[in-house]
Amino acid sequence: MSEMEPQALAPAPANTAGAGVPSSRKRRRHYSVLTARDKLLLALMVGIPLAVFVILIWAMTLVSIVWSFTDWQGFGPLHFVGLQEYQYLFTGYPSFWPALSHNLLWLLFFVCIATPIGIFLAVLLDRPLRGSRIYQSIFFTPVVLSLAVVGFIWELQYSPIAGHGFIDSALAATGLVNAANTPDWLGDRSINIWAVLVAASWRHIGYIMILYLAGLKSVDPSLREAAAIDGASESQTFFHVVFPVMAPINVVIVVVTVIESLRAFDIVYIINHGKNGLELLSTLITNNSISEASLIGFGSAIAVVLLVISLVPIVLYLTRVMRTEEQ
Amino acid sequence: MDDLEKKPGFLTGGKVTRREVLKTGVIAAAGLTVLPAVIAACGGSSATPAPAVKVGSNHSDASELSGMQAIDAAFATATGVTPTLNTVDHDTFQDQINNYLGGTPDDVFTWFSGFRMRFFASKGLATAIDDVWSQAGVSSNFTAGFTGSVTGNDNHIYGIPVDYYPWCVFYRKSVWAAKNYQIPADWTSFLALCKQMQTDGLTPIAFSDKDGWPAMGTFDILDLRLNGYDYHVNLMTGANGVKWTDAQVTKVFQTWAQIVPFYTNGYAGLTWQQACDTLVQKTSGMFFLGLFMTGEVATVDSTAVDDIDFFPWPNMGASYDAEKALDAPIDIWMMSANSKTLQQNMATAQQYLAFWAKGTTQVLMYKANNGFIPTASDADTSVYDVLTQKAVTIVSSANKITQFMDRDSRPDFAGANGMQSFLLTFLNAPTADTTQLQGQIQAFWDALPAYNATPNGTFNPVPATPTPAAS
């Protein structure tokens, strides 16, 4: 895993293709290292992915940015309105700031709570433990489920209807809460974002756990032995020996956490399409541009805001990767 | 085709998740792209393709789907052509309507009358069906009100009205008899009844707004009765200087605030089906929704349907009570514009739409789900149950009829992060000052791009005033 990730992210195709050239040809043809066929092959191998990348990523991004300066509704000519969409978004649209803060809250919650729990579980399950595989399977199961299914499961858990929702029924049965006035986990806009974060974490924790566990398995056991001989405690061994060795995995974990937080969508959309306290930038985009509303210009403006936010961690990550490469 | 018919449970097995529907859509889309190629490959010898028609339906509930299957079977018997039925989850169908109609839609599809029909007709995404309308026995089968509801801005006909349902206050007769409740004639006695029910341990008004749209029904009826039909229509369309910041709107919110304390606990997390279930289970006293709710009642407890009764919204004491206005949305069938198969299937598609204009066809859907009252004048009213007869009477006695907020106004205004969110914000703190909220609603309206459907560029739908055929 640690070996594969940086490679996959680096612009490797050219090297790989070059390595495939048989060395015997070099001896036969002295004028050029590559035959015309090789050149064609190379051009195709670099060109096709590049074209796909440019069309699907850069062109789409640029088109979205252009659309965000229009009030296009999906039909007819583009009508440019300057920064009007942004101006309304920032100063007038009541759903925008809640959505932005929910996205940031999501990020904060994942970074500070869900991801550390996942790492902690991985460390625990890395020890020789009876039934470790069973625990791993249990924690990993939510990852296999689609977020739509996760949303459905938690909707049942949180249901406020007597006899439907497990959590409220349990609270009422233990007498902690008056049965007639149980919390409305998904409907009460002061608590529903937290309820959703718990549901999303339930899945995220398993994901992080399995990633980290794979990394832990690859740590050289002799390092731990050496630390033990030097008299380091369990926690000292982890924080001063294992954790630094895991640096490549740690970066992956951070990237995965940030990506998962910024693209949060399914679970909220399943619950109530992202309204009433569950606004997210992603659901705002969908509700305004992909739904019956078809406000593509306005939706694009929200998408550009999300893009700018996403650029922050991407730039941080890339500068880090490039710095290590220079070294 | 046969395979599809043998597996009717695929999309109907109780709850269908959005993901499943999308998946089916993707598979169907993949199939549709492959199919023409296969046909082209096999073709060459046979000149005329076999008559066929592709039907896009939002009737995803079990009862409605069985109605669709009965109708398509009847159409096959009558014409020898079995329609290809493409059923999509009701809400998903709505969310994806733009992509659907702009992409590769079916030849004919289910939709809603009024502004929502005109919106897509004016965008060129629907085909005018004047030739179907002028066929013998089609236009004569509908009253002027229904005809108005399917007439586009360009005066062409764009749909066949097939059913409608009024919004009323539902209750269980047995519960009311046991407690000796009387139908409230005016607002004061309605509030008194709510208080009495609360004392008796009932939730006075079953309410849910997770779906976002149920709250719109209450806004509509209060605005209609407090401020009148004309004001409501102007408000929905932003016409004649009517604004959301008006004192009339404030009055609607203030009146509404009086009954919010009587709503179901946790309504914002409940679907309308869950709220309906509390009425069936006799834990709530009243439920304000469309007549289609009887379908859910039948699903939960078929014996309870005979125990359901309803009354129109109580008089508010304003002069507009006399209008007896109410929401009675009309469902229609339309012909798409972008269907790849439409030209080749045109004759059958027209036959199919004309088939829906018959009372005998519409009654098949009615028999599957009593919430859909036929619109055709020649529908056999002897099959109507007591509730339907009552509904027909209420609607025919209404002097003014509206569709519903999300059908009478722009779709981009009524969406999840538009009016749905604004009404939820109001419900969250009903007694708070609504000045800021009303300002936000108006600002949202003002920020929407200009709507250029009508030739002169004004946003001016012509709401229908149907007077359905009373039995």
Short mmCIF file of N, CA and C in Angstrom, two decimals, chain A residues 230-324:
data_model
loop_
_atom_site.label_atom_id
_atom_site.label_comp_id
_atom_site.label_asym_id
_atom_site.label_seq_id
_atom_site.Cartn_x
_atom_site.Cartn_y
_atom_site.Cartn_z
N ASP A 230 15.12 -1.78 24.41
CA ASP A 230 15.54 -0.50 24.97
C ASP A 230 14.66 -0.07 26.13
N GLY A 231 13.63 -0.84 26.42
CA GLY A 231 12.79 -0.56 27.58
C GLY A 231 11.68 0.42 27.33
N ALA A 232 11.27 0.59 26.03
CA ALA A 232 10.17 1.52 25.72
C ALA A 232 8.84 0.86 26.09
N SER A 233 7.92 1.69 26.58
CA SER A 233 6.60 1.17 26.90
C SER A 233 5.78 1.01 25.61
N GLU A 234 4.58 0.40 25.73
CA GLU A 234 3.69 0.20 24.55
C GLU A 234 3.46 1.52 23.83
N SER A 235 3.03 2.53 24.63
CA SER A 235 2.67 3.79 23.99
C SER A 235 3.90 4.49 23.43
N GLN A 236 5.00 4.40 24.13
CA GLN A 236 6.24 5.01 23.61
C GLN A 236 6.64 4.34 22.30
N THR A 237 6.54 3.01 22.26
CA THR A 237 6.88 2.29 21.05
C THR A 237 6.03 2.79 19.89
N PHE A 238 4.71 2.95 20.17
CA PHE A 238 3.82 3.37 19.09
C PHE A 238 4.16 4.78 18.62
N PHE A 239 4.21 5.71 19.57
CA PHE A 239 4.35 7.11 19.16
C PHE A 239 5.74 7.46 18.66
N HIS A 240 6.77 6.80 19.17
CA HIS A 240 8.13 7.19 18.78
C HIS A 240 8.75 6.28 17.73
N VAL A 241 8.22 5.05 17.59
CA VAL A 241 8.81 4.13 16.62
C VAL A 241 7.85 3.82 15.47
N VAL A 242 6.70 3.25 15.82
CA VAL A 242 5.78 2.78 14.78
C VAL A 242 5.19 3.95 13.98
N PHE A 243 4.69 4.95 14.69
CA PHE A 243 4.00 6.06 14.01
C PHE A 243 4.91 6.77 13.00
N PRO A 244 6.17 7.12 13.36
CA PRO A 244 7.03 7.76 12.35
C PRO A 244 7.32 6.84 11.17
N VAL A 245 7.48 5.55 11.42
CA VAL A 245 7.75 4.61 10.33
C VAL A 245 6.57 4.57 9.37
N MET A 246 5.39 4.80 9.91
CA MET A 246 4.15 4.71 9.13
C MET A 246 3.87 5.99 8.33
N ALA A 247 4.81 6.90 8.27
CA ALA A 247 4.57 8.21 7.65
C ALA A 247 3.82 8.15 6.32
N PRO A 248 4.21 7.28 5.37
CA PRO A 248 3.48 7.24 4.09
C PRO A 248 2.01 6.91 4.26
N ILE A 249 1.73 5.94 5.16
CA ILE A 249 0.34 5.57 5.42
C ILE A 249 -0.40 6.73 6.08
N ASN A 250 0.28 7.42 6.97
CA ASN A 250 -0.37 8.53 7.66
C ASN A 250 -0.85 9.58 6.65
N VAL A 251 -0.02 9.83 5.65
CA VAL A 251 -0.41 10.81 4.63
C VAL A 251 -1.66 10.32 3.90
N VAL A 252 -1.65 9.03 3.55
CA VAL A 252 -2.82 8.46 2.87
C VAL A 252 -4.06 8.63 3.74
N ILE A 253 -3.91 8.36 5.03
CA ILE A 253 -5.05 8.46 5.95
C ILE A 253 -5.59 9.89 5.97
N VAL A 254 -4.68 10.85 6.04
CA VAL A 254 -5.12 12.24 6.07
C VAL A 254 -5.85 12.60 4.78
N VAL A 255 -5.27 12.18 3.65
CA VAL A 255 -5.91 12.49 2.36
C VAL A 255 -7.28 11.85 2.27
N VAL A 256 -7.37 10.58 2.66
CA VAL A 256 -8.65 9.88 2.61
C VAL A 256 -9.68 10.58 3.50
N THR A 257 -9.26 10.98 4.68
CA THR A 257 -10.18 11.64 5.61
C THR A 257 -10.71 12.94 5.02
N VAL A 258 -9.79 13.74 4.45
CA VAL A 258 -10.21 15.02 3.88
C VAL A 258 -11.16 14.79 2.70
N ILE A 259 -10.80 13.83 1.84
CA ILE A 259 -11.65 13.56 0.67
C ILE A 259 -13.04 13.12 1.12
N GLU A 260 -13.09 12.18 2.08
CA GLU A 260 -14.38 11.66 2.55
C GLU A 260 -15.24 12.78 3.14
N SER A 261 -14.59 13.74 3.82
CA SER A 261 -15.36 14.81 4.45
C SER A 261 -15.91 15.77 3.41
N LEU A 262 -15.09 16.09 2.41
CA LEU A 262 -15.54 17.09 1.44
C LEU A 262 -16.56 16.54 0.46
N ARG A 263 -16.50 15.23 0.24
CA ARG A 263 -17.45 14.70 -0.73
C ARG A 263 -18.68 14.08 -0.05
N ALA A 264 -18.82 14.30 1.26
CA ALA A 264 -19.97 13.78 2.00
C ALA A 264 -21.25 14.16 1.27
N PHE A 265 -22.10 13.20 1.01
CA PHE A 265 -23.30 13.49 0.25
C PHE A 265 -24.40 12.45 0.47
N ASP A 266 -24.09 11.20 0.11
CA ASP A 266 -25.12 10.16 0.01
C ASP A 266 -26.02 10.07 1.24
N ILE A 267 -25.38 9.98 2.40
CA ILE A 267 -26.13 9.67 3.62
C ILE A 267 -27.14 10.79 3.91
N VAL A 268 -26.68 12.03 3.71
CA VAL A 268 -27.56 13.17 3.97
C VAL A 268 -28.67 13.23 2.92
N TYR A 269 -28.31 12.93 1.69
CA TYR A 269 -29.29 12.99 0.61
C TYR A 269 -30.38 11.94 0.81
N ILE A 270 -29.96 10.76 1.29
CA ILE A 270 -30.92 9.70 1.58
C ILE A 270 -31.87 10.13 2.68
N ILE A 271 -31.33 10.83 3.68
CA ILE A 271 -32.16 11.17 4.84
C ILE A 271 -33.20 12.24 4.48
N ASN A 272 -32.78 13.39 3.99
CA ASN A 272 -33.81 14.39 3.65
C ASN A 272 -33.39 15.35 2.53
N HIS A 273 -32.55 14.89 1.64
CA HIS A 273 -32.09 15.72 0.51
C HIS A 273 -31.27 16.91 0.97
N GLY A 274 -30.81 16.90 2.22
CA GLY A 274 -29.95 17.98 2.68
C GLY A 274 -30.67 19.28 2.95
N LYS A 275 -31.65 19.23 3.87
CA LYS A 275 -32.29 20.47 4.30
C LYS A 275 -32.55 20.36 5.80
N ASN A 276 -33.13 21.41 6.38
CA ASN A 276 -33.49 21.37 7.79
C ASN A 276 -32.31 21.02 8.69
N GLY A 277 -31.19 21.71 8.53
CA GLY A 277 -30.05 21.48 9.42
C GLY A 277 -29.05 20.49 8.87
N LEU A 278 -29.33 19.87 7.74
CA LEU A 278 -28.40 18.91 7.16
C LEU A 278 -27.84 19.42 5.82
N GLU A 279 -27.79 20.72 5.67
CA GLU A 279 -27.27 21.28 4.41
C GLU A 279 -25.78 20.96 4.27
N LEU A 280 -25.39 20.55 3.07
CA LEU A 280 -23.98 20.35 2.74
C LEU A 280 -23.78 21.01 1.37
N LEU A 281 -22.55 21.41 1.07
CA LEU A 281 -22.31 22.05 -0.23
C LEU A 281 -22.70 21.09 -1.36
N SER A 282 -22.38 19.80 -1.16
CA SER A 282 -22.68 18.85 -2.23
C SER A 282 -24.18 18.71 -2.48
N THR A 283 -24.98 18.72 -1.41
CA THR A 283 -26.43 18.58 -1.62
C THR A 283 -27.01 19.89 -2.18
N LEU A 284 -26.43 21.03 -1.79
CA LEU A 284 -26.90 22.29 -2.36
C LEU A 284 -26.70 22.29 -3.87
N ILE A 285 -25.53 21.79 -4.30
CA ILE A 285 -25.25 21.74 -5.73
C ILE A 285 -26.29 20.87 -6.43
N THR A 286 -26.52 19.68 -5.87
CA THR A 286 -27.47 18.75 -6.48
C THR A 286 -28.87 19.34 -6.50
N ASN A 287 -29.32 19.86 -5.35
CA ASN A 287 -30.69 20.36 -5.29
C ASN A 287 -30.93 21.53 -6.23
N ASN A 288 -29.88 22.33 -6.45
CA ASN A 288 -30.09 23.51 -7.27
C ASN A 288 -29.84 23.29 -8.75
N SER A 289 -28.98 22.32 -9.07
CA SER A 289 -28.65 22.21 -10.49
C SER A 289 -29.07 20.90 -11.13
N ILE A 290 -29.06 19.80 -10.38
CA ILE A 290 -29.36 18.52 -11.03
C ILE A 290 -30.83 18.16 -10.86
N SER A 291 -31.49 18.71 -9.85
CA SER A 291 -32.89 18.38 -9.60
C SER A 291 -33.79 19.10 -10.61
N GLU A 292 -35.09 19.07 -10.32
CA GLU A 292 -36.06 19.73 -11.18
C GLU A 292 -35.76 21.23 -11.30
N ALA A 293 -35.06 21.78 -10.29
CA ALA A 293 -34.81 23.21 -10.27
C ALA A 293 -33.97 23.66 -11.47
N SER A 294 -32.89 22.91 -11.77
CA SER A 294 -32.07 23.20 -12.96
C SER A 294 -31.46 24.59 -12.97
N LEU A 295 -31.04 25.09 -11.81
CA LEU A 295 -30.33 26.37 -11.75
C LEU A 295 -28.85 26.06 -11.91
N ILE A 296 -28.44 25.80 -13.14
CA ILE A 296 -27.09 25.30 -13.35
C ILE A 296 -26.04 26.37 -13.05
N GLY A 297 -26.33 27.61 -13.39
CA GLY A 297 -25.39 28.69 -13.10
C GLY A 297 -25.16 28.82 -11.60
N PHE A 298 -26.22 28.84 -10.84
CA PHE A 298 -26.13 29.00 -9.39
C PHE A 298 -25.43 27.78 -8.77
N GLY A 299 -25.83 26.58 -9.22
CA GLY A 299 -25.22 25.35 -8.72
C GLY A 299 -23.73 25.33 -9.00
N SER A 300 -23.34 25.84 -10.18
CA SER A 300 -21.92 25.87 -10.54
C SER A 300 -21.14 26.79 -9.62
N ALA A 301 -21.77 27.90 -9.24
CA ALA A 301 -21.10 28.83 -8.32
C ALA A 301 -20.80 28.13 -6.99
N ILE A 302 -21.77 27.33 -6.50
CA ILE A 302 -21.54 26.59 -5.25
C ILE A 302 -20.43 25.56 -5.47
N ALA A 303 -20.45 24.92 -6.66
CA ALA A 303 -19.43 23.92 -6.96
C ALA A 303 -18.05 24.53 -6.99
N VAL A 304 -17.94 25.77 -7.49
CA VAL A 304 -16.64 26.43 -7.54
C VAL A 304 -16.15 26.71 -6.12
N VAL A 305 -17.08 27.09 -5.23
CA VAL A 305 -16.69 27.31 -3.83
C VAL A 305 -16.14 26.01 -3.24
N LEU A 306 -16.83 24.90 -3.52
CA LEU A 306 -16.37 23.61 -3.01
C LEU A 306 -15.01 23.26 -3.61
N LEU A 307 -14.81 23.60 -4.87
CA LEU A 307 -13.53 23.34 -5.53
C LEU A 307 -12.40 24.09 -4.84
N VAL A 308 -12.67 25.38 -4.55
CA VAL A 308 -11.64 26.20 -3.91
C VAL A 308 -11.29 25.61 -2.54
N ILE A 309 -12.32 25.18 -1.80
CA ILE A 309 -12.06 24.58 -0.49
C ILE A 309 -11.23 23.30 -0.66
N SER A 310 -11.59 22.50 -1.67
CA SER A 310 -10.88 21.24 -1.89
C SER A 310 -9.42 21.48 -2.29
N LEU A 311 -9.17 22.62 -2.94
CA LEU A 311 -7.80 22.92 -3.40
C LEU A 311 -6.83 23.07 -2.23
N VAL A 312 -7.33 23.55 -1.08
CA VAL A 312 -6.45 23.79 0.05
C VAL A 312 -5.73 22.50 0.46
N PRO A 313 -6.44 21.43 0.81
CA PRO A 313 -5.72 20.20 1.17
C PRO A 313 -4.93 19.61 0.00
N ILE A 314 -5.45 19.76 -1.23
CA ILE A 314 -4.73 19.20 -2.38
C ILE A 314 -3.38 19.88 -2.54
N VAL A 315 -3.38 21.22 -2.45
CA VAL A 315 -2.13 21.97 -2.59
C VAL A 315 -1.17 21.60 -1.47
N LEU A 316 -1.68 21.51 -0.25
CA LEU A 316 -0.83 21.15 0.88
C LEU A 316 -0.19 19.79 0.63
N TYR A 317 -1.01 18.84 0.15
CA TYR A 317 -0.51 17.49 -0.09
C TYR A 317 0.54 17.48 -1.18
N LEU A 318 0.24 18.19 -2.28
CA LEU A 318 1.17 18.19 -3.41
C LEU A 318 2.50 18.84 -3.06
N THR A 319 2.45 19.96 -2.34
CA THR A 319 3.72 20.60 -1.97
C THR A 319 4.55 19.64 -1.12
N ARG A 320 3.87 18.88 -0.26
CA ARG A 320 4.59 17.93 0.58
C ARG A 320 5.22 16.84 -0.27
N VAL A 321 4.45 16.29 -1.20
CA VAL A 321 4.96 15.22 -2.06
C VAL A 321 6.13 15.73 -2.88
N MET A 322 5.99 16.94 -3.45
CA MET A 322 7.05 17.48 -4.31
C MET A 322 8.31 17.75 -3.51
N ARG A 323 8.14 18.23 -2.28
CA ARG A 323 9.30 18.51 -1.45
C ARG A 323 10.08 17.22 -1.19
N THR A 324 9.37 16.14 -0.89
CA THR A 324 10.05 14.86 -0.64
C THR A 324 10.75 14.38 -1.90
#
